[in-house]
């Protein structure tokens, strides 16, 4: 494949206190990063935009910096949306193939996706994505990849439909539009990360199903992933790495800046027996013990959530760590001890963005490479399509306003 044929994409994520941008492309399962940067901005509250002007300025800043560095003009982005209040259902759509020889073409898949995007949900919800996860031909033959070129009079597309609060979504779209760029596609962040991790040997050699734990600065999300990238459960907690910093500052009589430095430098030592003072009379044990106290409510919430979701088979699924907050020293060991499951601290394998905080953006580029060519267009709706309710359709919604 020549350089002119490689499709490059710009991924954008707006987290609690940071705007992240990655520009790159996917090739043979790997993401190649041409540019990655972030800008700090405190503009969200529980996922909703509350400081639109500041956020617009931050988005403009990372876009303009990328334009200058790469000597390009970024006009559209693929956007990661937080899973707060995520609602997802599974639906089927069936179409008659339109070619004279009944060979399945992209237009047949597009027709099904177009109809699924019109599924009626409550007025306060907005569909952000429709992701096929399997296909069935007329002879009941099932495929997990698009069966382009196969012969069948009918095609059934099985898909996950993801929706979020309309006000939350519109808030993001407005600030990005004000920044002068267009959103090509919106993707729920845990799905993007799961798609990225499909080719991570640390994950794939352990299990095709797992829990994805993302600890941000203010919000933690826990998502059950099955069949490598299918979301089956999702929930959020109002807890993040900033809560640990605030707890340390209060208990140890430190400034927020001092607490953050000590948290990132020492974290939780697995044997905090050192009595040597490391800062203003504080020992490593003091720091470790305080951080452990701060993390305890999150561990309790994770145990409770997994117990609520789990069958006997899924109770002991591994947990994959992602998000900047999971870089906390000693967290992996603590979770292994408390939860009695395998904890996978997955390291990004993309040169140019080797920090876990970029995993959502890296996943967006893989998403764009795989799914954006499948974008549906209403002008293709030339066949009769009926939507069939899937037997396992489910709706899940959670809020993050409850304090742990």
XYZ file of C-alpha atoms in Angstrom:
404
model
C 0.000 0.000 0.000
C 1.450 3.376 -1.023
C 1.489 6.427 1.222
C -1.194 8.017 -0.942
C -3.542 5.087 -0.212
C -3.126 5.173 3.561
C -6.111 6.778 5.270
C -5.073 9.086 8.078
C -7.453 10.061 10.838
C -7.566 12.542 13.693
C -8.835 11.194 17.005
C -10.067 13.516 19.747
C -10.955 12.764 23.343
C -12.307 15.232 25.899
C -11.816 13.894 29.407
C -12.529 15.522 32.767
C -9.504 17.811 32.679
C -7.731 17.128 29.389
C -8.213 17.367 25.637
C -6.192 14.723 23.767
C -5.490 14.491 20.062
C -3.823 11.729 18.061
C -3.279 11.877 14.301
C -2.260 8.663 12.583
C -3.297 5.597 10.648
C -3.874 1.856 11.104
C -2.041 -0.803 9.119
C -2.012 -4.575 9.652
C -3.636 -4.263 13.062
C -1.197 -1.647 14.346
C -1.748 2.067 14.911
C 1.005 4.359 13.680
C 1.039 7.748 15.392
C 2.170 10.787 13.432
C 1.332 13.309 16.130
C -0.030 13.193 19.688
C -0.550 15.953 22.197
C -2.833 17.076 24.996
C -4.012 20.263 26.643
C -5.238 20.666 30.204
C -8.650 22.246 30.691
C -11.221 21.931 33.476
C -14.477 22.219 31.548
C -16.626 19.179 32.423
C -18.860 18.125 35.284
C -19.838 14.431 35.341
C -19.193 14.328 31.606
C -21.286 17.391 30.713
C -19.719 20.526 29.238
C -19.916 23.421 31.736
C -17.169 25.724 30.425
C -17.752 25.793 26.684
C -15.516 28.766 25.851
C -12.513 27.307 27.672
C -13.069 23.921 26.074
C -13.431 25.418 22.583
C -10.143 27.266 23.068
C -8.380 24.089 24.207
C -9.673 22.145 21.181
C -8.564 24.921 18.843
C -5.160 24.829 20.510
C -4.481 21.126 19.900
C -5.941 21.268 16.382
C -3.845 24.286 15.392
C -0.713 22.756 16.904
C -1.271 19.555 14.922
C -1.925 21.526 11.725
C 1.321 23.419 12.143
C 3.387 20.376 13.083
C 2.040 18.164 10.283
C 1.578 20.930 7.695
C -2.032 19.880 7.096
C -5.527 21.247 7.665
C -7.599 19.079 9.994
C -11.260 19.464 9.080
C -12.846 16.489 10.836
C -12.245 14.289 13.857
C -13.388 10.984 15.285
C -14.616 11.692 18.815
C -14.515 9.500 21.922
C -17.495 10.039 24.213
C -17.528 9.063 27.907
C -19.807 6.153 28.923
C -21.707 8.132 31.570
C -25.345 7.114 31.302
C -24.554 4.745 28.443
C -27.579 2.955 27.018
C -27.039 0.090 24.614
C -29.312 -2.368 22.914
C -28.754 -5.194 20.483
C -30.893 -5.288 17.372
C -31.106 -7.122 14.068
C -31.878 -5.723 10.620
C -32.558 -7.844 7.558
C -32.386 -6.873 3.892
C -32.720 -8.499 0.511
C -29.409 -8.269 -1.344
C -29.766 -5.938 -4.318
C -27.309 -7.367 -6.856
C -28.684 -9.556 -9.647
C -26.378 -12.417 -8.678
C -27.241 -12.038 -4.938
C -23.646 -11.361 -3.992
C -23.425 -9.341 -0.797
C -22.001 -5.859 -1.281
C -21.199 -2.992 1.066
C -24.450 -1.308 0.098
C -26.429 -4.177 1.685
C -24.667 -3.698 4.997
C -25.110 0.069 4.724
C -28.849 -0.383 4.236
C -29.160 -2.362 7.451
C -27.067 0.128 9.408
C -29.126 3.006 8.009
C -32.307 1.426 9.339
C -30.781 0.619 12.718
C -29.761 4.256 13.098
C -33.464 5.104 12.972
C -34.444 2.932 15.929
C -36.725 4.933 18.206
C -35.405 5.567 21.698
C -36.621 7.955 24.364
C -36.480 11.660 23.470
C -33.618 12.368 25.888
C -31.331 9.836 24.182
C -29.243 10.224 21.045
C -27.824 7.318 19.061
C -24.099 7.854 18.658
C -23.067 4.624 16.991
C -24.269 1.367 15.422
C -21.623 -1.365 15.438
C -22.202 -4.709 13.660
C -20.868 -7.692 15.564
C -22.065 -10.581 13.362
C -23.861 -11.358 10.098
C -26.223 -14.177 9.097
C -26.879 -15.432 5.567
C -30.068 -17.069 4.299
C -28.749 -20.553 5.062
C -28.202 -19.525 8.733
C -24.463 -19.351 8.138
C -22.912 -16.900 10.643
C -19.934 -14.605 10.070
C -18.070 -12.257 12.429
C -16.522 -10.266 9.605
C -18.511 -8.583 6.819
C -19.331 -11.362 4.289
C -18.651 -9.212 1.225
C -18.805 -11.303 -1.951
C -20.697 -14.221 -0.411
C -23.909 -15.316 -2.160
C -27.225 -14.994 -0.292
C -30.681 -13.619 -1.091
C -30.898 -12.052 2.368
C -28.492 -10.598 4.886
C -29.127 -10.124 8.590
C -26.896 -7.702 10.460
C -26.650 -8.114 14.238
C -25.510 -4.861 15.833
C -25.022 -3.001 19.075
C -26.680 0.413 19.194
C -25.041 2.852 21.600
C -26.855 5.945 22.893
C -26.113 8.709 25.384
C -27.924 11.636 26.947
C -28.814 14.052 24.150
C -27.693 17.109 26.120
C -24.315 15.530 26.878
C -23.703 14.691 23.221
C -24.927 18.045 21.908
C -22.622 19.838 24.344
C -19.572 18.128 22.833
C -20.721 18.658 19.262
C -21.285 22.366 19.859
C -17.820 23.114 21.273
C -16.113 21.107 18.520
C -18.144 22.903 15.855
C -17.204 26.230 17.470
C -13.569 25.144 17.229
C -13.990 24.976 13.452
C -13.916 21.217 12.840
C -16.534 18.585 12.059
C -17.195 15.356 13.960
C -17.034 12.543 11.404
C -18.051 9.857 13.892
C -18.758 9.520 17.610
C -17.628 6.384 19.464
C -18.190 5.358 23.065
C -14.759 5.333 24.716
C -14.731 1.762 26.185
C -15.538 0.293 22.770
C -12.649 2.233 21.223
C -10.259 0.940 23.881
C -11.501 -2.651 23.517
C -11.007 -2.429 19.754
C -7.472 -1.188 20.274
C -6.689 -3.982 22.749
C -7.810 -6.689 20.297
C -4.234 -6.946 19.056
C -2.530 -6.558 22.429
C -0.908 -9.879 23.334
C -1.130 -9.101 27.053
C -4.916 -9.212 26.670
C -5.550 -11.682 23.845
C -3.415 -14.435 25.351
C -5.359 -14.225 28.615
C -9.042 -13.989 27.707
C -11.479 -12.855 25.002
C -13.717 -11.512 27.782
C -12.639 -9.186 30.569
C -13.504 -6.130 32.632
C -12.059 -2.834 31.418
C -11.252 -0.489 34.306
C -10.597 3.116 33.288
C -9.603 5.512 36.073
C -9.614 9.137 34.987
C -9.039 12.273 37.015
C -12.661 12.488 38.227
C -14.578 9.496 36.837
C -13.924 5.760 36.862
C -15.705 3.484 34.390
C -16.018 -0.291 34.592
C -17.069 -2.096 31.422
C -17.529 -5.790 30.781
C -16.137 -6.723 27.368
C -17.097 -10.012 25.720
C -15.972 -11.575 22.437
C -12.985 -9.192 22.333
C -14.883 -5.903 21.813
C -18.583 -6.313 22.580
C -19.854 -4.274 25.530
C -22.182 -6.330 27.713
C -22.220 -4.243 30.917
C -21.144 -0.697 31.723
C -21.121 1.523 34.785
C -19.423 4.637 36.152
C -18.343 5.827 39.583
C -17.705 9.382 40.714
C -14.150 8.638 41.732
C -10.860 9.493 40.108
C -7.195 10.117 40.719
C -7.980 13.662 41.901
C -9.952 12.167 44.812
C -6.797 10.395 45.965
C -4.816 13.624 45.748
C -7.442 15.552 47.721
C -7.604 12.852 50.396
C -3.811 12.862 50.781
C -3.708 16.647 51.032
C -6.325 16.661 53.787
C -4.987 13.744 55.823
C -1.290 14.577 55.539
C -1.641 18.364 55.747
C -0.213 18.979 52.302
C -0.998 21.301 49.434
C -2.726 19.721 46.439
C 0.452 20.135 44.410
C 2.586 18.443 47.085
C 0.128 15.565 47.434
C 0.055 14.978 43.683
C 3.860 14.885 43.459
C 4.142 12.381 46.314
C 1.312 10.241 44.911
C 2.948 10.011 41.498
C 6.460 9.499 42.878
C 5.775 6.842 45.508
C 2.253 5.465 45.121
C 1.539 2.391 47.266
C 4.597 0.425 48.245
C 3.654 -3.242 48.695
C 5.804 -3.413 51.825
C 5.792 0.156 53.193
C 8.072 -0.506 56.140
C 10.602 2.237 55.515
C 10.872 4.675 58.381
C 13.069 7.141 56.581
C 11.460 10.533 56.168
C 10.907 11.357 52.507
C 9.100 14.686 52.798
C 8.423 16.958 55.787
C 8.466 14.111 58.290
C 6.381 11.755 56.130
C 7.543 8.205 55.455
C 6.777 5.957 52.513
C 4.493 4.026 54.844
C 2.524 7.200 55.626
C 2.046 7.868 51.927
C 1.201 4.261 51.060
C -1.293 3.879 53.885
C -3.067 7.130 53.038
C -3.389 6.266 49.360
C -4.719 2.827 50.290
C -7.385 4.454 52.472
C -8.356 6.734 49.587
C -8.653 3.809 47.156
C -10.713 1.574 49.486
C -14.132 3.036 48.460
C -13.353 2.364 44.794
C -12.379 -1.251 45.490
C -15.623 -1.735 47.418
C -17.618 -0.264 44.526
C -15.853 -2.507 41.982
C -16.559 -5.621 44.069
C -20.208 -4.654 44.422
C -20.631 -3.900 40.724
C -18.997 -7.117 39.546
C -21.048 -9.151 42.020
C -24.209 -7.515 40.654
C -23.344 -8.306 37.049
C -21.600 -11.612 37.345
C -22.541 -15.201 36.781
C -20.248 -17.860 38.201
C -18.342 -17.897 34.915
C -17.785 -14.136 34.647
C -17.140 -13.345 38.312
C -13.452 -14.124 37.911
C -12.784 -12.536 34.553
C -9.491 -10.630 34.336
C -9.468 -6.857 34.719
C -7.584 -4.736 32.188
C -6.338 -1.374 33.448
C -6.531 1.736 31.296
C -6.610 5.475 31.839
C -4.030 7.733 33.441
C -5.202 6.955 36.985
C -4.208 3.291 36.660
C -0.535 4.279 36.445
C -0.567 4.576 40.256
C 2.308 2.526 41.668
C 1.047 -0.513 43.576
C -2.501 -0.387 42.239
C -2.152 -3.577 40.191
C -0.864 -5.535 43.183
C -3.580 -4.168 45.461
C -6.370 -5.068 43.030
C -4.974 -8.572 42.569
C -4.960 -9.085 46.324
C -8.411 -7.617 46.968
C -10.300 -8.946 43.945
C -8.499 -12.284 43.536
C -8.433 -12.051 39.742
C -5.798 -11.519 37.084
C -5.003 -7.830 36.607
C -3.573 -6.889 33.218
C -1.679 -3.619 33.057
C -1.827 -3.294 29.272
C 0.895 -1.146 27.745
C 0.086 0.699 24.489
C 2.197 -0.640 21.647
C 1.914 2.356 19.315
C 5.079 4.389 18.895
C 4.438 8.072 19.529
C 1.723 7.530 22.132
C 2.978 4.931 24.601
C 1.012 6.364 27.530
C -2.161 4.590 28.697
C -4.039 7.876 28.718
C -3.945 7.797 24.891
C -5.559 4.364 24.496
C -9.022 5.728 23.670
C -7.595 7.875 20.878
C -5.564 4.977 19.517
C -8.724 2.890 19.511
C -10.542 5.637 17.604
C -8.025 5.363 14.771
C -8.540 1.598 14.577
C -12.292 2.201 14.644
C -12.088 4.725 11.824
C -9.999 2.393 9.704
C -12.421 -0.501 10.201
C -15.861 1.099 10.346
C -15.954 4.541 8.771
C -15.939 3.137 5.189
C -19.149 1.392 6.280
C -20.939 4.650 6.975
C -24.571 4.367 5.927
C -26.231 6.877 3.642
C -29.995 7.251 3.362
C -29.750 7.495 -0.432
C -28.776 3.808 -0.439
C -32.087 2.729 1.112
C -33.360 1.072 -2.055
C -34.468 -2.206 -0.535
C -37.136 -3.196 1.933
C -35.598 -3.562 5.368
C -37.332 -4.754 8.500
C -35.892 -4.317 11.972
C -36.141 -7.426 14.124
C -35.917 -7.161 17.900
C -33.051 -9.293 19.153
C -33.822 -11.751 21.914
C -30.954 -10.429 23.990
C -31.596 -6.715 23.483
C -30.770 -4.855 26.664
C -30.692 -1.308 27.880
C -28.284 -0.200 30.570
C -27.916 3.225 32.066
C -25.945 4.410 35.062
C -25.236 7.805 36.546
C -22.107 9.146 38.172
C -23.640 11.522 40.676
C -23.611 9.060 43.532
C -20.649 9.581 45.800
C -18.684 6.475 46.786
